[in-house]
Amino acid sequence: MEQHAIVRTTDVKKSFKLGKHTLEVLKGISLTITTGRYISIMGPSGSGKSTLFNMIGGLDKPTSGKVFIDEVDIAQLDAYELAWLRCRKIGYIFQTFNLIPVMTALENVTLPMTFGGTGSDEAVERGMELLRLVGLDDRYTHKPSELSGGQQQRVAVARALANSPSIVLADEPTGNLDLNTGEEIITLLKKMSVDRGVTIISATHDFKMLNVSDEVIWIRDGLIDKIEQRDELNISVGNIG
Amino acid sequence: MQRLVALPFSKSVEIAYKSIRVRFFRSLITTTSLVLAVAFLCYVQVTTDIANGLLHGTVPGSIDALVGAGYDVAPGSVSIGETAKQQWLVVLSLLVCVVGIVNAQLMAVTERFREIGTMKCLGALDRFILRLFMLEAIMQGFVGSLVGALVGLLAALLSQTLMIGPIIFSSLPIGTLLLTAVKGIGTGCLLSLIGVTYPAITAARMEPVEAMRAE
């Protein structure tokens, strides 16, 4: 079966100006990510992992090179189309959860649906369904401050899935969680990827992620160090063990 | 075009209202300066309105009461104006109030960088953010100026009663007083909007990635 490329980058470079110096963070990254897979982007901090991640998510524009999401060059999109892409095609999960503090769990989940034009009854119904999926349907009236870190992240997972996106981008989703809770979130993400066919791309340096990833992209100094598929990965992990 | 994100107006109002309610004390600080400025504006104008009411009234002894209270009433004069000093003070107080609102709103926006960035990641357009802040400002402006106008009105009635005497109630220009209060509320809403414009535009234009980076 031919696999559809949901994300494709061609020779993406990004540099930042720090005073008089120009710092090249990404030095030409070309990769293709196919639909429905669970991808981890691994690399030490400062490797350009987060920058690459922001490019893929359409949150930042490359200095040169192109990023295609679903075969659409995101540099060509205007503000409205970009907003639509972020709303319908991509779900975001952040290290710091980033739920809207003044809204309840349910309102947080239904907000992207409202942006997407879903009527409020349908949004509530689907929101509750998603909260049930992440096991928080009995806490839908709680504000983020009344939820634990793991619970907040689960609400964030539900929110990311609100508009049934093709891609879920998770930036260090387990970075602020303890070991067990982190594992729960990883299992949840994997389940979503398998059940719903969502492509999950996560930037991380959490080795627990390796177990569930279909593909691991290692970034070092702004370049792709290596790309390992799941079967290769098992061997290398075996070697370490 | 079908590829358009939307935020219905009623939903914006709901979000704005909740934001204010949750940050009640911060909103209170922003609003207090507005209350004071509008109260002062209304106080000065209502005082003059009452004096004018007496001047135009037919109640015997009004003019004497006015003169007794220190008003310069020349024979045949048709109205009592605010003194230049009073007008100057009112303008200054409104100006200080706007600066205060800009300051408070800039801080409020900074506090909410992450929230704004998150909303933009979820697909919010610049104008959704702008609209939310504007709505919050109008709500705060309306409530603040309403309170301010009432405070100003009552203070003016009280002080004129003490200065001129209960005679003012015999020819109280109710219509003019209400009009003054409405004008005061309008001015307050306008000031609140002017004060929020710059902070709101700054917030709305922010790139999501910048907003997220802000710790």
mmCIF file of C-alpha atoms in Angstrom, chain A residues 84-202:
data_model
loop_
_atom_site.group_PDB
_atom_site.id
_atom_site.type_symbol
_atom_site.label_atom_id
_atom_site.label_comp_id
_atom_site.label_asym_id
_atom_site.label_seq_id
_atom_site.Cartn_x
_atom_site.Cartn_y
_atom_site.Cartn_z
ATOM 1 C CA TRP A 84 -7.772 26.927 9.599
ATOM 2 C CA LEU A 85 -4.861 24.503 9.282
ATOM 3 C CA ARG A 86 -3.997 24.888 12.972
ATOM 4 C CA CYS A 87 -7.623 24.472 13.887
ATOM 5 C CA ARG A 88 -8.630 21.484 11.780
ATOM 6 C CA LYS A 89 -5.510 19.625 10.677
ATOM 7 C CA ILE A 90 -3.196 19.856 13.645
ATOM 8 C CA GLY A 91 -3.693 19.195 17.334
ATOM 9 C CA TYR A 92 -1.107 20.573 19.739
ATOM 10 C CA ILE A 93 0.035 19.172 23.051
ATOM 11 C CA PHE A 94 2.554 21.160 25.078
ATOM 12 C CA GLN A 95 5.004 20.409 27.820
ATOM 13 C CA THR A 96 3.288 22.931 30.095
ATOM 14 C CA PHE A 97 -0.229 21.713 29.172
ATOM 15 C CA ASN A 98 -1.333 25.259 28.279
ATOM 16 C CA LEU A 99 -4.984 24.859 29.060
ATOM 17 C CA ILE A 100 -6.877 28.130 29.195
ATOM 18 C CA PRO A 101 -6.939 28.776 32.961
ATOM 19 C CA VAL A 102 -10.307 30.533 33.066
ATOM 20 C CA MET A 103 -12.162 27.710 31.324
ATOM 21 C CA THR A 104 -13.378 24.349 32.592
ATOM 22 C CA ALA A 105 -12.046 21.080 31.194
ATOM 23 C CA LEU A 106 -15.041 20.748 28.907
ATOM 24 C CA GLU A 107 -14.780 24.340 27.673
ATOM 25 C CA ASN A 108 -11.105 23.821 26.934
ATOM 26 C CA VAL A 109 -11.938 20.785 24.815
ATOM 27 C CA THR A 110 -14.801 22.470 22.978
ATOM 28 C CA LEU A 111 -12.953 25.725 22.211
ATOM 29 C CA PRO A 112 -11.272 24.416 19.027
ATOM 30 C CA MET A 113 -14.642 23.014 17.931
ATOM 31 C CA THR A 114 -16.183 26.469 18.347
ATOM 32 C CA PHE A 115 -13.388 27.925 16.214
ATOM 33 C CA GLY A 116 -14.050 25.165 13.710
ATOM 34 C CA GLY A 117 -17.686 26.184 13.418
ATOM 35 C CA THR A 118 -19.273 23.312 15.361
ATOM 36 C CA GLY A 119 -22.587 24.160 16.996
ATOM 37 C CA SER A 120 -22.508 24.284 20.785
ATOM 38 C CA ASP A 121 -24.741 21.240 21.457
ATOM 39 C CA GLU A 122 -22.723 19.037 19.160
ATOM 40 C CA ALA A 123 -19.486 20.446 20.613
ATOM 41 C CA VAL A 124 -20.554 19.605 24.164
ATOM 42 C CA GLU A 125 -21.547 16.105 23.119
ATOM 43 C CA ARG A 126 -18.287 15.434 21.308
ATOM 44 C CA GLY A 127 -16.312 17.144 24.071
ATOM 45 C CA MET A 128 -17.817 14.841 26.688
ATOM 46 C CA GLU A 129 -17.080 11.857 24.477
ATOM 47 C CA LEU A 130 -13.419 12.890 24.219
ATOM 48 C CA LEU A 131 -13.201 13.476 27.958
ATOM 49 C CA ARG A 132 -14.650 9.997 28.491
ATOM 50 C CA LEU A 133 -11.987 8.660 26.160
ATOM 51 C CA VAL A 134 -9.235 10.154 28.332
ATOM 52 C CA GLY A 135 -11.087 9.104 31.483
ATOM 53 C CA LEU A 136 -12.019 12.539 32.809
ATOM 54 C CA ASP A 137 -15.716 12.773 32.008
ATOM 55 C CA ASP A 138 -16.573 13.049 35.700
ATOM 56 C CA ARG A 139 -14.370 16.138 36.035
ATOM 57 C CA TYR A 140 -15.649 18.174 33.128
ATOM 58 C CA THR A 141 -16.589 21.166 35.307
ATOM 59 C CA HIS A 142 -13.145 21.424 36.863
ATOM 60 C CA LYS A 143 -10.811 24.289 36.036
ATOM 61 C CA PRO A 144 -7.202 23.423 35.119
ATOM 62 C CA SER A 145 -6.033 24.611 38.540
ATOM 63 C CA GLU A 146 -8.255 21.970 40.124
ATOM 64 C CA LEU A 147 -6.680 19.136 38.134
ATOM 65 C CA SER A 148 -3.366 17.348 38.603
ATOM 66 C CA GLY A 149 -0.612 17.615 36.000
ATOM 67 C CA GLY A 150 -1.453 14.272 34.457
ATOM 68 C CA GLN A 151 -5.139 15.121 34.341
ATOM 69 C CA GLN A 152 -4.404 18.479 32.742
ATOM 70 C CA GLN A 153 -2.315 16.765 30.102
ATOM 71 C CA ARG A 154 -5.129 14.308 29.449
ATOM 72 C CA VAL A 155 -7.505 17.239 28.921
ATOM 73 C CA ALA A 156 -4.885 18.642 26.537
ATOM 74 C CA VAL A 157 -4.871 15.327 24.645
ATOM 75 C CA ALA A 158 -8.662 15.480 24.382
ATOM 76 C CA ARG A 159 -8.415 19.081 23.183
ATOM 77 C CA ALA A 160 -5.808 18.168 20.589
ATOM 78 C CA LEU A 161 -8.227 15.597 19.171
ATOM 79 C CA ALA A 162 -11.203 17.969 19.222
ATOM 80 C CA ASN A 163 -11.471 18.543 15.492
ATOM 81 C CA SER A 164 -10.250 15.044 14.510
ATOM 82 C CA PRO A 165 -6.936 16.358 13.170
ATOM 83 C CA SER A 166 -4.639 14.354 10.908
ATOM 84 C CA ILE A 167 -1.595 15.264 12.970
ATOM 85 C CA VAL A 168 -1.061 15.606 16.687
ATOM 86 C CA LEU A 169 2.085 17.475 17.639
ATOM 87 C CA ALA A 170 3.300 16.845 21.146
ATOM 88 C CA ASP A 171 6.199 18.953 22.410
ATOM 89 C CA GLU A 172 7.782 17.163 25.369
ATOM 90 C CA PRO A 173 4.367 15.913 26.500
ATOM 91 C CA THR A 174 5.847 14.082 29.462
ATOM 92 C CA GLY A 175 8.425 16.736 30.395
ATOM 93 C CA ASN A 176 6.494 18.079 33.365
ATOM 94 C CA LEU A 177 5.087 14.774 34.581
ATOM 95 C CA ASP A 178 6.372 12.085 36.895
ATOM 96 C CA LEU A 179 7.376 8.677 35.579
ATOM 97 C CA ASN A 180 4.052 6.862 35.935
ATOM 98 C CA THR A 181 1.869 9.723 34.753
ATOM 99 C CA GLY A 182 4.212 10.236 31.813
ATOM 100 C CA GLU A 183 3.829 6.599 30.880
ATOM 101 C CA GLU A 184 0.040 6.920 31.058
ATOM 102 C CA ILE A 185 0.112 9.834 28.632
ATOM 103 C CA ILE A 186 2.389 7.937 26.258
ATOM 104 C CA THR A 187 0.065 4.931 26.335
ATOM 105 C CA LEU A 188 -2.895 7.218 25.725
ATOM 106 C CA LEU A 189 -1.192 8.853 22.734
ATOM 107 C CA LYS A 190 -0.268 5.471 21.295
ATOM 108 C CA LYS A 191 -3.836 4.258 21.709
ATOM 109 C CA MET A 192 -5.157 7.355 19.913
ATOM 110 C CA SER A 193 -2.686 6.801 17.121
ATOM 111 C CA VAL A 194 -3.729 3.173 16.680
ATOM 112 C CA ASP A 195 -7.495 3.649 17.154
ATOM 113 C CA ARG A 196 -7.950 6.825 15.183
ATOM 114 C CA GLY A 197 -5.129 6.635 12.661
ATOM 115 C CA VAL A 198 -3.769 9.986 13.797
ATOM 116 C CA THR A 199 -0.156 10.766 12.990
ATOM 117 C CA ILE A 200 1.595 11.570 16.243
ATOM 118 C CA ILE A 201 4.790 13.588 16.131
ATOM 119 C CA SER A 202 6.433 14.224 19.429
#
